[in-house]
């Protein structure tokens, strides 16, 4: 920045910095989703792996035009326009929980997932309902055992949990990520906090599935 400061002069340089700061503040106040790539047109290694993994387990079910990659959001909690209930939408950045550090004694480093990218793969489902009466709900999957969902397909089958058998959903994207990140107490028979995330074949990305 020193070169720009010398080129523009101190007064103009400071004025432009203030303008940029105001623009960034406005950006972070936005509550709506910021879509980075609608339709996953970039087709890079991570997007290609996400689509290929779904297809290899569930077949030709991907609705690519409605798939997308998110950018950061300015708010971790937003109010649903129809139900007026709060929920936490997908957002990049570090995600952690006292459940791991205090409840299970996991170190801060192991208890934190730094979400760098969010690739949403849409699935074709004629029964899906998207309207103002339904808040988005999330479920954390074990990416390293995703092949186990082959028989159930995207309909999902109930499995044992703290409150009995079922498919547990939450309006918190962050909470779902925590369940997708490491094995919670309710699911672990022995190895608590074992990784549930997986890695891409090239080893470049660790990824969770929600």
XYZ file of N, CA, C and O in Angstrom:
840
model
N 0.815 -1.212 0.000
C 0.000 0.000 0.000
C 0.851 1.266 0.000
O 0.354 2.346 -0.306
N 2.111 1.141 0.387
C 2.980 2.321 0.461
C 3.098 3.005 -0.896
O 3.126 4.244 -0.979
N 3.151 2.208 -1.967
C 3.272 2.781 -3.307
C 2.027 3.592 -3.667
O 2.122 4.687 -4.259
N 0.838 3.104 -3.309
C -0.397 3.843 -3.585
C -0.469 5.113 -2.740
O -0.966 6.150 -3.188
N 0.018 5.022 -1.504
C 0.021 6.199 -0.628
C 0.888 7.299 -1.229
O 0.509 8.481 -1.242
N 2.058 6.922 -1.747
C 2.962 7.903 -2.352
C 2.394 8.460 -3.645
O 2.543 9.649 -3.951
N 1.693 7.589 -4.396
C 1.157 7.999 -5.700
C -0.055 8.922 -5.546
O -0.183 9.930 -6.238
N -0.957 8.596 -4.623
C -2.194 9.354 -4.456
C -2.044 10.550 -3.525
O -2.822 11.511 -3.611
N -1.090 10.479 -2.652
C -0.976 11.518 -1.638
C -1.769 11.128 -0.398
O -2.754 10.378 -0.481
N -1.369 11.650 0.743
C -1.962 11.227 2.007
C -3.459 11.503 2.083
O -4.241 10.652 2.505
N -3.885 12.700 1.657
C -5.292 13.077 1.770
C -6.214 12.185 0.968
O -7.197 11.637 1.487
N -5.915 12.000 -0.331
C -6.763 11.185 -1.197
C -6.701 9.714 -0.795
O -7.719 9.010 -0.831
N -5.513 9.269 -0.384
C -5.361 7.878 0.034
C -6.267 7.580 1.234
O -6.978 6.576 1.248
N -6.258 8.453 2.240
C -7.097 8.249 3.430
C -8.575 8.324 3.079
O -9.396 7.574 3.617
N -8.939 9.207 2.157
C -10.334 9.340 1.736
C -10.819 8.064 1.059
O -11.927 7.567 1.340
N -9.983 7.498 0.188
C -10.362 6.262 -0.507
C -10.437 5.084 0.472
O -11.295 4.211 0.334
N -9.563 5.075 1.473
C -9.613 4.009 2.481
C -10.927 4.066 3.259
O -11.531 3.035 3.561
N -11.387 5.280 3.570
C -12.656 5.439 4.280
C -13.823 4.947 3.428
O -14.751 4.310 3.930
N -13.771 5.243 2.132
C -14.823 4.774 1.229
C -14.850 3.255 1.192
O -15.918 2.629 1.272
N -13.677 2.630 1.068
C -13.602 1.169 1.057
C -14.121 0.581 2.366
O -14.811 -0.447 2.370
N -13.798 1.219 3.483
C -14.258 0.737 4.789
C -15.778 0.782 4.872
O -16.413 -0.145 5.390
N -16.397 1.848 4.347
C -17.852 1.960 4.359
C -18.496 0.888 3.490
O -19.524 0.315 3.860
N -17.883 0.619 2.342
C -18.407 -0.418 1.448
C -18.337 -1.786 2.128
O -19.288 -2.576 2.080
N -17.222 -2.069 2.791
C -17.071 -3.354 3.476
C -18.057 -3.489 4.639
O -18.619 -4.561 4.861
N -18.271 -2.395 5.378
C -19.242 -2.443 6.473
C -20.639 -2.729 5.957
O -21.393 -3.499 6.545
N -20.989 -2.115 4.835
C -22.291 -2.368 4.217
C -22.396 -3.810 3.747
O -23.433 -4.464 3.897
N -21.304 -4.331 3.216
C -21.272 -5.719 2.742
C -21.546 -6.688 3.875
O -22.349 -7.622 3.750
N -20.924 -6.473 5.038
C -21.070 -7.385 6.157
C -22.401 -7.235 6.867
O -22.797 -8.104 7.640
N -23.121 -6.116 6.603
C -24.456 -5.951 7.205
C -25.531 -6.675 6.407
O -26.658 -6.821 6.869
N -25.197 -7.111 5.206
C -26.177 -7.815 4.392
C -26.559 -9.124 5.057
O -25.721 -9.827 5.593
N -27.835 -9.462 5.016
C -28.314 -10.698 5.621
C -28.621 -11.790 4.599
O -28.690 -12.943 4.934
N -28.849 -11.383 3.383
C -29.204 -12.369 2.374
C -28.007 -13.200 1.937
O -26.856 -12.879 2.230
N -28.295 -14.275 1.230
C -27.226 -15.143 0.741
C -26.465 -14.444 -0.374
O -27.046 -13.763 -1.213
N -25.161 -14.596 -0.368
C -24.336 -14.086 -1.446
C -23.869 -15.295 -2.255
O -23.079 -16.103 -1.774
N -24.402 -15.414 -3.445
C -24.125 -16.575 -4.273
C -22.873 -16.311 -5.106
O -22.816 -15.349 -5.870
N -21.887 -17.175 -4.940
C -20.625 -17.012 -5.651
C -20.681 -17.633 -7.037
O -20.133 -17.094 -7.995
N -21.367 -18.784 -7.147
C -21.402 -19.500 -8.419
C -22.714 -20.273 -8.517
O -22.834 -21.390 -8.028
N -23.693 -19.676 -9.151
C -24.991 -20.340 -9.328
C -24.900 -21.335 -10.486
O -24.501 -20.978 -11.595
N -25.256 -22.585 -10.193
C -25.162 -23.620 -11.221
C -23.828 -24.347 -11.224
O -23.613 -25.249 -12.043
N -22.932 -23.960 -10.315
C -21.599 -24.576 -10.209
C -20.914 -24.642 -11.567
O -20.414 -25.684 -12.000
N -20.865 -23.487 -12.228
C -20.283 -23.428 -13.569
C -18.762 -23.496 -13.551
O -18.148 -23.828 -14.563
N -18.140 -23.156 -12.426
C -16.674 -23.175 -12.368
C -16.139 -24.582 -12.602
O -15.141 -24.778 -13.297
N -16.811 -25.568 -12.005
C -16.429 -26.958 -12.240
C -15.009 -27.291 -11.815
O -14.345 -28.114 -12.455
N -14.540 -26.673 -10.722
C -13.188 -26.973 -10.259
C -13.170 -28.309 -9.529
O -14.175 -29.029 -9.480
N -12.014 -28.640 -8.926
C -11.859 -29.962 -8.325
C -12.880 -30.238 -7.227
O -13.443 -31.332 -7.138
N -13.127 -29.238 -6.359
C -14.041 -29.466 -5.238
C -15.487 -29.612 -5.712
O -16.204 -30.509 -5.273
N -15.929 -28.736 -6.608
C -17.288 -28.825 -7.129
C -17.491 -30.145 -7.881
O -18.524 -30.815 -7.710
N -16.516 -30.511 -8.686
C -16.617 -31.751 -9.456
C -16.666 -32.958 -8.533
O -17.439 -33.906 -8.754
N -15.858 -32.926 -7.465
C -15.867 -34.040 -6.517
C -17.208 -34.146 -5.805
O -17.738 -35.252 -5.624
N -17.776 -32.992 -5.399
C -19.056 -33.001 -4.685
C -20.156 -33.614 -5.546
O -20.919 -34.475 -5.088
N -20.239 -33.193 -6.790
C -21.266 -33.725 -7.692
C -21.017 -35.203 -7.992
O -21.937 -36.023 -7.974
N -19.754 -35.540 -8.238
C -19.413 -36.927 -8.561
C -19.685 -37.872 -7.408
O -20.134 -39.003 -7.613
N -19.428 -37.410 -6.177
C -19.661 -38.259 -5.010
C -21.144 -38.559 -4.838
O -21.532 -39.719 -4.615
N -21.978 -37.527 -4.958
C -23.430 -37.720 -4.840
C -23.923 -38.681 -5.912
O -24.685 -39.618 -5.653
N -23.469 -38.467 -7.137
C -23.918 -39.293 -8.265
C -23.476 -40.748 -8.102
O -24.224 -41.678 -8.432
N -22.269 -40.956 -7.576
C -21.760 -42.321 -7.434
C -22.540 -43.129 -6.403
O -22.609 -44.351 -6.495
N -23.157 -42.445 -5.427
C -23.896 -43.143 -4.374
C -25.392 -43.174 -4.658
O -26.056 -44.199 -4.471
N -25.940 -42.051 -5.140
C -27.391 -41.941 -5.309
C -27.847 -41.905 -6.763
O -29.037 -41.790 -7.039
N -26.931 -41.973 -7.688
C -27.313 -41.993 -9.088
C -27.560 -40.592 -9.643
O -27.165 -39.578 -9.062
N -28.246 -40.553 -10.767
C -28.476 -39.296 -11.491
C -29.600 -38.500 -10.824
O -30.737 -38.468 -11.295
N -29.265 -37.863 -9.709
C -30.272 -37.164 -8.919
C -29.942 -35.680 -8.740
O -30.723 -34.918 -8.193
N -28.781 -35.257 -9.226
C -28.314 -33.880 -9.017
C -29.061 -32.908 -9.922
O -29.206 -33.134 -11.120
N -29.547 -31.834 -9.321
C -30.204 -30.748 -10.055
C -29.197 -29.597 -10.145
O -29.172 -28.697 -9.314
N -28.353 -29.643 -11.155
C -27.227 -28.709 -11.229
C -27.649 -27.248 -11.365
O -27.030 -26.371 -10.756
N -28.691 -26.920 -12.161
C -29.079 -25.503 -12.271
C -29.420 -24.856 -10.927
O -29.281 -23.642 -10.759
N -29.892 -25.644 -9.952
C -30.239 -25.090 -8.648
C -29.131 -25.308 -7.611
O -29.316 -24.985 -6.440
N -28.023 -25.877 -8.039
C -26.861 -26.005 -7.161
C -26.109 -24.677 -7.163
O -26.222 -23.891 -8.098
N -25.337 -24.426 -6.123
C -24.639 -23.148 -6.045
C -23.533 -23.196 -5.002
O -23.499 -24.075 -4.154
N -22.635 -22.227 -5.093
C -21.609 -22.057 -4.072
C -21.835 -20.727 -3.383
O -22.046 -19.701 -4.029
N -21.810 -20.765 -2.035
C -22.077 -19.581 -1.240
C -20.799 -18.806 -0.965
O -19.706 -19.365 -0.910
N -20.976 -17.518 -0.729
C -19.913 -16.690 -0.184
C -20.257 -16.430 1.289
O -21.227 -16.972 1.815
N -19.452 -15.605 1.972
C -19.723 -15.297 3.370
C -21.035 -14.540 3.529
O -21.496 -13.852 2.618
N -21.617 -14.627 4.716
C -22.782 -13.832 5.074
C -22.379 -12.829 6.144
O -21.433 -13.038 6.887
N -23.132 -11.752 6.212
C -22.838 -10.730 7.201
C -23.391 -11.048 8.567
O -23.012 -10.425 9.552
N -24.308 -11.988 8.676
C -24.930 -12.313 9.962
C -24.966 -13.825 10.128
O -25.288 -14.554 9.195
N -24.621 -14.306 11.322
C -24.647 -15.743 11.570
C -26.064 -16.228 11.833
O -26.373 -17.392 11.627
N -26.943 -15.342 12.316
C -28.343 -15.685 12.535
C -29.223 -14.724 11.758
O -28.996 -13.525 11.760
N -30.217 -15.260 11.077
C -31.166 -14.416 10.367
C -32.577 -14.885 10.697
O -32.782 -15.997 11.177
N -33.532 -14.018 10.438
C -34.933 -14.330 10.702
C -35.616 -14.741 9.407
O -35.544 -14.020 8.403
N -36.264 -15.885 9.431
C -36.957 -16.384 8.240
C -38.104 -15.450 7.903
O -38.874 -15.031 8.775
N -38.230 -15.127 6.609
C -39.224 -14.141 6.182
C -40.658 -14.590 6.408
O -41.548 -13.767 6.619
N -40.895 -15.912 6.384
C -42.263 -16.398 6.542
C -42.628 -16.762 7.966
O -43.631 -16.300 8.508
N -41.795 -17.579 8.614
C -42.116 -18.054 9.962
C -41.640 -17.108 11.055
O -42.055 -17.225 12.205
N -40.758 -16.173 10.684
C -40.170 -15.216 11.641
C -39.375 -15.922 12.739
O -39.178 -15.379 13.822
N -38.916 -17.138 12.455
C -38.051 -17.871 13.375
C -36.594 -17.652 12.969
O -36.282 -17.508 11.790
N -35.717 -17.640 13.968
C -34.306 -17.483 13.678
C -33.690 -18.810 13.228
O -34.063 -19.873 13.710
N -32.771 -18.719 12.286
C -31.984 -19.879 11.909
C -30.616 -19.395 11.447
O -30.430 -18.211 11.146
N -29.641 -20.301 11.447
C -28.299 -19.923 11.018
C -28.038 -20.550 9.661
O -27.959 -21.773 9.538
N -27.906 -19.732 8.636
C -27.725 -20.241 7.280
C -26.269 -20.635 7.025
O -25.388 -20.359 7.846
N -25.997 -21.274 5.896
C -24.614 -21.619 5.559
C -23.732 -20.382 5.499
O -24.111 -19.358 4.926
N -22.566 -20.460 6.100
C -21.626 -19.349 6.095
C -20.215 -19.878 6.290
O -20.001 -20.863 6.999
N -19.252 -19.228 5.660
C -17.852 -19.617 5.803
C -17.292 -19.090 7.124
O -17.908 -18.280 7.800
N -16.095 -19.579 7.466
C -15.435 -19.127 8.678
C -15.285 -20.242 9.687
O -15.763 -21.359 9.491
N -14.634 -19.956 10.815
C -14.428 -20.986 11.845
C -15.719 -21.326 12.575
O -16.515 -20.450 12.892
N -15.927 -22.610 12.821
C -17.090 -23.091 13.562
C -16.578 -23.974 14.701
O -15.783 -24.885 14.477
N -17.016 -23.691 15.905
C -16.629 -24.502 17.050
C -17.784 -24.556 18.032
O -18.809 -23.906 17.829
N -17.639 -25.346 19.088
C -18.707 -25.477 20.066
C -18.116 -25.900 21.404
O -17.161 -26.689 21.460
N -18.686 -25.374 22.469
C -18.261 -25.773 23.808
C -18.597 -27.239 24.074
O -18.066 -27.850 25.002
N -19.482 -27.811 23.255
C -19.818 -29.239 23.388
C -18.556 -30.091 23.275
O -18.405 -31.093 23.958
N -17.659 -29.674 22.369
C -16.429 -30.437 22.167
C -15.381 -30.090 23.218
O -14.756 -30.976 23.781
N -15.161 -28.797 23.445
C -14.068 -28.389 24.324
C -14.375 -28.649 25.799
O -13.530 -29.130 26.544
N -15.597 -28.336 26.231
C -15.955 -28.495 27.637
C -16.614 -29.849 27.915
O -16.274 -30.529 28.887
N -17.535 -30.229 27.066
C -18.273 -31.463 27.306
C -17.476 -32.726 27.051
O -17.696 -33.752 27.698
N -16.533 -32.680 26.072
C -15.802 -33.892 25.701
C -14.291 -33.736 25.833
O -13.539 -34.655 25.523
N -13.840 -32.561 26.259
C -12.418 -32.378 26.513
C -11.543 -32.355 25.282
O -10.350 -32.666 25.348
N -12.108 -31.971 24.137
C -11.331 -31.895 22.901
C -10.588 -30.560 22.872
O -11.129 -29.530 23.279
N -9.355 -30.557 22.392
C -8.582 -29.323 22.330
C -9.226 -28.323 21.380
O -9.983 -28.696 20.475
N -8.918 -27.050 21.572
C -9.508 -25.993 20.742
C -9.207 -26.212 19.263
O -10.057 -25.993 18.397
N -7.994 -26.645 18.947
C -7.615 -26.860 17.549
C -8.446 -27.975 16.911
O -8.938 -27.832 15.790
N -8.608 -29.082 17.639
C -9.362 -30.218 17.097
C -10.857 -29.945 17.092
O -11.613 -30.600 16.371
N -11.294 -28.988 17.908
C -12.722 -28.709 18.032
C -13.197 -27.612 17.087
O -14.360 -27.233 17.109
N -12.308 -27.095 16.258
C -12.657 -25.999 15.361
C -12.557 -26.440 13.905
O -11.522 -26.950 13.475
N -13.643 -26.240 13.167
C -13.659 -26.496 11.725
C -13.636 -25.156 11.010
O -14.521 -24.323 11.223
N -12.635 -24.916 10.194
C -12.531 -23.658 9.459
C -13.133 -23.861 8.070
O -12.503 -24.430 7.188
N -14.374 -23.416 7.913
C -15.101 -23.627 6.656
C -14.667 -22.579 5.639
O -14.924 -21.395 5.804
N -13.999 -23.028 4.592
C -13.478 -22.112 3.586
C -14.430 -21.953 2.401
O -14.538 -20.882 1.822
N -15.122 -23.035 2.045
C -16.049 -22.978 0.918
C -17.304 -23.778 1.248
O -17.254 -24.744 2.012
N -18.431 -23.356 0.676
C -19.698 -24.068 0.846
C -20.278 -24.338 -0.536
O -20.687 -23.412 -1.243
N -20.293 -25.595 -0.924
C -20.841 -25.998 -2.218
C -22.156 -26.726 -1.959
O -22.168 -27.794 -1.336
N -23.250 -26.149 -2.406
C -24.561 -26.786 -2.228
C -24.928 -27.558 -3.486
O -25.029 -26.974 -4.572
N -25.124 -28.855 -3.324
C -25.537 -29.699 -4.440
C -27.037 -29.956 -4.292
O -27.470 -30.615 -3.353
N -27.825 -29.426 -5.196
C -29.283 -29.592 -5.144
C -29.657 -30.968 -5.703
O -29.037 -31.462 -6.649
N -30.681 -31.561 -5.095
C -31.163 -32.873 -5.524
C -32.582 -32.756 -6.058
O -33.398 -32.009 -5.514
N -32.886 -33.501 -7.082
C -34.244 -33.502 -7.630
C -35.183 -34.223 -6.676
O -34.927 -35.359 -6.266
N -36.244 -33.556 -6.291
C -37.217 -34.132 -5.363
C -38.558 -33.440 -5.586
O -38.738 -32.276 -5.235
N -39.495 -34.157 -6.170
C -40.800 -33.582 -6.491
C -41.608 -33.245 -5.242
O -42.560 -32.460 -5.298
N -41.247 -33.829 -4.106
C -42.007 -33.600 -2.881
C -41.423 -32.480 -2.014
O -41.988 -32.142 -0.982
N -40.284 -31.944 -2.419
C -39.663 -30.873 -1.639
C -40.537 -29.627 -1.658
O -41.145 -29.295 -2.684
N -40.632 -28.954 -0.520
C -41.467 -27.757 -0.394
C -40.583 -26.567 -0.027
O -39.901 -26.581 0.994
N -40.584 -25.553 -0.855
C -39.858 -24.324 -0.580
C -40.862 -23.177 -0.569
O -41.293 -22.710 -1.617
N -41.258 -22.768 0.621
C -42.185 -21.647 0.736
C -41.932 -20.922 2.050
O -41.018 -21.262 2.808
N -42.749 -19.931 2.345
C -42.528 -19.101 3.521
C -42.977 -19.771 4.814
O -42.837 -19.200 5.887
N -43.539 -20.977 4.718
C -43.997 -21.676 5.920
C -42.975 -22.691 6.436
O -43.219 -23.370 7.424
N -41.838 -22.810 5.750
C -40.857 -23.817 6.124
C -39.475 -23.187 6.303
O -38.944 -22.564 5.387
N -38.921 -23.344 7.503
C -37.562 -22.876 7.782
C -36.571 -23.932 7.293
O -36.814 -25.131 7.455
N -35.460 -23.548 6.682
C -34.457 -24.539 6.277
C -33.935 -25.321 7.482
O -33.674 -24.745 8.536
N -33.810 -26.621 7.328
C -33.287 -27.487 8.382
C -32.097 -28.274 7.841
O -32.052 -28.602 6.648
N -31.151 -28.579 8.719
C -29.901 -29.199 8.300
C -29.641 -30.487 9.084
O -30.084 -30.646 10.223
N -28.882 -31.383 8.454
C -28.502 -32.643 9.094
C -27.038 -32.919 8.773
O -26.627 -32.880 7.605
N -26.220 -33.173 9.794
C -24.802 -33.438 9.586
C -24.547 -34.900 9.268
O -24.891 -35.792 10.047
N -23.959 -35.161 8.112
C -23.637 -36.520 7.680
C -22.165 -36.833 7.937
O -21.331 -35.931 8.003
N -21.841 -38.098 8.060
C -20.444 -38.525 8.133
C -19.938 -38.714 6.711
O -20.286 -39.690 6.044
N -19.138 -37.779 6.241
C -18.639 -37.853 4.867
C -17.783 -39.090 4.643
O -17.788 -39.678 3.555
N -17.065 -39.511 5.690
C -16.196 -40.683 5.526
C -16.962 -42.004 5.541
O -16.378 -43.070 5.374
N -18.273 -41.930 5.736
C -19.107 -43.138 5.690
C -20.343 -42.902 4.821
O -21.359 -43.568 4.993
N -20.227 -41.975 3.886
C -21.385 -41.601 3.076
C -21.899 -42.760 2.237
O -23.096 -42.847 1.940
N -21.014 -43.676 1.864
C -21.441 -44.824 1.051
C -22.500 -45.654 1.766
O -23.279 -46.360 1.130
N -22.553 -45.550 3.091
C -23.545 -46.292 3.853
C -24.971 -45.830 3.621
O -25.934 -46.511 4.007
N -25.140 -44.664 2.982
C -26.477 -44.146 2.686
C -26.972 -44.598 1.309
O -28.020 -44.157 0.851
N -26.235 -45.474 0.671
C -26.608 -45.900 -0.682
C -27.976 -46.576 -0.719
O -28.786 -46.328 -1.617
N -28.254 -47.437 0.264
C -29.506 -48.179 0.248
C -30.714 -47.290 0.503
O -31.773 -47.465 -0.092
N -30.557 -46.329 1.406
C -31.703 -45.481 1.753
C -31.966 -44.423 0.691
O -33.078 -43.920 0.566
N -30.935 -44.084 -0.087
C -31.083 -42.991 -1.022
C -31.224 -41.681 -0.267
O -30.971 -41.594 0.930
N -31.653 -40.648 -0.953
C -31.768 -39.333 -0.323
C -32.991 -39.226 0.582
O -33.232 -38.182 1.172
N -33.775 -40.312 0.696
C -34.947 -40.286 1.584
C -34.520 -40.347 3.049
O -35.246 -39.903 3.930
N -33.324 -40.901 3.317
C -32.767 -41.051 4.655
C -33.580 -42.026 5.516
O -34.800 -41.963 5.568
N -32.865 -42.890 6.202
C -33.483 -43.866 7.097
C -33.143 -43.521 8.537
O -32.064 -43.014 8.834
N -34.072 -43.781 9.425
C -33.875 -43.465 10.838
C -32.711 -44.265 11.407
O -32.460 -45.400 11.005
N -32.001 -43.645 12.348
C -30.901 -44.325 13.029
C -30.954 -43.950 14.508
O -31.572 -42.947 14.884
N -30.319 -44.722 15.396
C -30.400 -44.450 16.834
C -29.817 -43.089 17.197
O -28.821 -42.649 16.627
N -30.455 -42.420 18.154
C -29.975 -41.129 18.626
C -30.328 -40.928 20.083
O -30.897 -41.827 20.728
N -30.015 -39.768 20.614
C -30.228 -39.485 22.031
C -31.691 -39.620 22.431
O -32.019 -40.063 23.530
N -32.598 -39.237 21.537
C -34.024 -39.264 21.850
C -34.748 -40.361 21.080
O -35.941 -40.257 20.805
N -34.016 -41.404 20.715
C -34.624 -42.499 19.976
C -34.226 -42.470 18.509
O -33.468 -41.605 18.059
N -34.752 -43.420 17.750
C -34.408 -43.521 16.332
C -35.064 -42.398 15.533
O -36.192 -42.007 15.794
N -34.341 -41.872 14.576
C -34.880 -40.820 13.733
C -33.786 -40.190 12.901
O -32.634 -40.621 12.919
N -34.140 -39.178 12.127
C -33.182 -38.358 11.394
C -33.227 -36.984 12.043
O -34.231 -36.274 11.931
N -32.181 -36.610 12.749
C -32.177 -35.396 13.550
C -31.853 -34.169 12.692
O -30.863 -34.165 11.954
N -32.704 -33.166 12.791
C -32.573 -31.942 12.004
C -32.422 -30.734 12.928
O -32.908 -30.748 14.058
N -31.763 -29.696 12.432
C -31.578 -28.482 13.219
C -31.646 -27.266 12.298
O -31.224 -27.346 11.136
N -32.180 -26.134 12.780
C -32.160 -24.905 11.980
C -30.802 -24.219 11.998
O -30.624 -23.177 11.378
N -29.833 -24.816 12.704
C -28.490 -24.238 12.814
C -27.521 -24.962 11.895
O -27.186 -26.128 12.117
N -27.052 -24.264 10.874
C -26.052 -24.839 9.978
C -24.777 -25.179 10.748
O -24.158 -26.215 10.527
N -24.398 -24.299 11.695
C -23.189 -24.535 12.478
C -23.294 -25.806 13.316
O -22.336 -26.575 13.417
N -24.451 -26.032 13.933
C -24.616 -27.236 14.750
C -24.547 -28.492 13.882
O -23.926 -29.494 14.271
N -25.172 -28.446 12.719
C -25.111 -29.590 11.805
C -23.666 -29.859 11.394
O -23.242 -31.014 11.270
N -22.893 -28.777 11.198
C -21.483 -28.939 10.844
C -20.717 -29.622 11.966
O -19.826 -30.443 11.716
N -21.056 -29.304 13.211
C -20.365 -29.932 14.336
C -20.598 -31.442 14.352
O -19.708 -32.220 14.644
N -21.810 -31.862 14.009
C -22.106 -33.290 13.952
C -21.457 -33.940 12.718
O -21.177 -35.133 12.720
N -21.255 -33.154 11.680
C -20.601 -33.672 10.483
C -19.082 -33.667 10.639
O -18.374 -34.360 9.897
N -18.585 -32.918 11.618
C -17.149 -32.729 11.799
C -16.511 -33.870 12.597
O -15.558 -34.496 12.158
N -17.090 -34.154 13.788
C -16.542 -35.204 14.639
C -17.686 -36.023 15.248
O -18.815 -35.568 15.306
N -17.364 -37.228 15.694
C -18.378 -38.129 16.235
C -18.862 -37.641 17.596
O -18.065 -37.526 18.528
N -20.152 -37.318 17.731
C -20.685 -36.842 19.013
C -20.878 -37.987 20.003
O -20.855 -39.162 19.632
N -21.085 -37.627 21.238
C -21.263 -38.625 22.294
C -22.453 -39.530 22.025
O -22.440 -40.718 22.355
N -23.495 -38.983 21.397
C -24.711 -39.765 21.172
C -24.530 -40.860 20.133
O -25.334 -41.789 20.053
N -23.485 -40.768 19.308
C -23.278 -41.752 18.243
C -22.070 -42.645 18.489
O -21.946 -43.704 17.877
N -21.163 -42.210 19.387
C -19.909 -42.937 19.551
C -20.057 -44.089 20.534
O -20.543 -43.920 21.644
N -19.615 -45.267 20.097
C -19.589 -46.409 21.000
C -18.288 -46.416 21.799
O -18.244 -46.856 22.936
N -17.212 -45.892 21.187
C -15.927 -45.890 21.892
C -15.098 -44.656 21.561
O -14.713 -43.913 22.454
N -14.844 -44.421 20.278
C -13.913 -43.366 19.873
C -14.627 -42.015 19.765
O -15.061 -41.608 18.695
N -14.738 -41.312 20.889
C -15.399 -40.010 20.896
C -14.604 -38.990 20.078
O -13.378 -39.000 20.077
N -15.310 -38.119 19.411
C -14.719 -37.021 18.635
C -13.841 -37.500 17.485
O -13.011 -36.750 16.987
N -14.023 -38.736 17.045
C -13.283 -39.218 15.874
C -13.745 -38.441 14.646
O -14.904 -38.028 14.559
N -12.882 -38.212 13.675
C -13.269 -37.456 12.484
C -14.417 -38.106 11.723
O -14.435 -39.325 11.554
N -15.350 -37.279 11.269
C -16.413 -37.752 10.384
C -16.255 -37.111 9.009
O -16.972 -37.448 8.075
N -15.327 -36.164 8.903
C -15.065 -35.527 7.615
C -14.212 -36.454 6.759
O -13.697 -37.473 7.229
N -14.045 -36.114 5.490
C -13.257 -36.923 4.560
C -12.369 -35.993 3.742
O -12.429 -34.770 3.890
N -11.554 -36.564 2.867
C -10.647 -35.774 2.026
C -10.895 -36.094 0.562
O -11.276 -37.220 0.215
N -10.684 -35.108 -0.287
C -10.794 -35.334 -1.726
C -9.645 -36.243 -2.172
O -8.613 -36.324 -1.502
N -9.798 -36.949 -3.292
C -8.760 -37.888 -3.742
C -7.377 -37.257 -3.895
O -6.363 -37.924 -3.658
N -7.324 -35.963 -4.261
C -6.019 -35.319 -4.434
C -5.440 -34.818 -3.111
O -4.327 -34.291 -3.068
N -6.206 -34.982 -2.013
C -5.728 -34.567 -0.710
C -5.732 -33.072 -0.475
O -5.261 -32.594 0.569
N -6.289 -32.302 -1.402
C -6.254 -30.840 -1.267
C -7.287 -30.326 -0.280
O -7.055 -29.349 0.414
N -8.467 -30.984 -0.244
C -9.559 -30.487 0.582
C -10.012 -31.542 1.587
O -10.165 -32.707 1.239
N -10.212 -31.126 2.829
C -11.019 -31.887 3.774
C -12.436 -31.340 3.661
O -12.631 -30.120 3.576
N -13.433 -32.197 3.683
C -14.794 -31.708 3.489
C -15.766 -32.410 4.433
O -15.554 -33.544 4.849
N -16.801 -31.668 4.811
C -17.915 -32.205 5.582
C -19.145 -32.230 4.695
O -19.188 -31.579 3.655
N -20.140 -32.992 5.121
C -21.389 -33.074 4.356
C -22.561 -32.745 5.291
O -22.703 -33.342 6.340
N -23.369 -31.775 4.873
C -24.538 -31.343 5.647
C -25.744 -31.387 4.740
O -25.687 -30.911 3.611
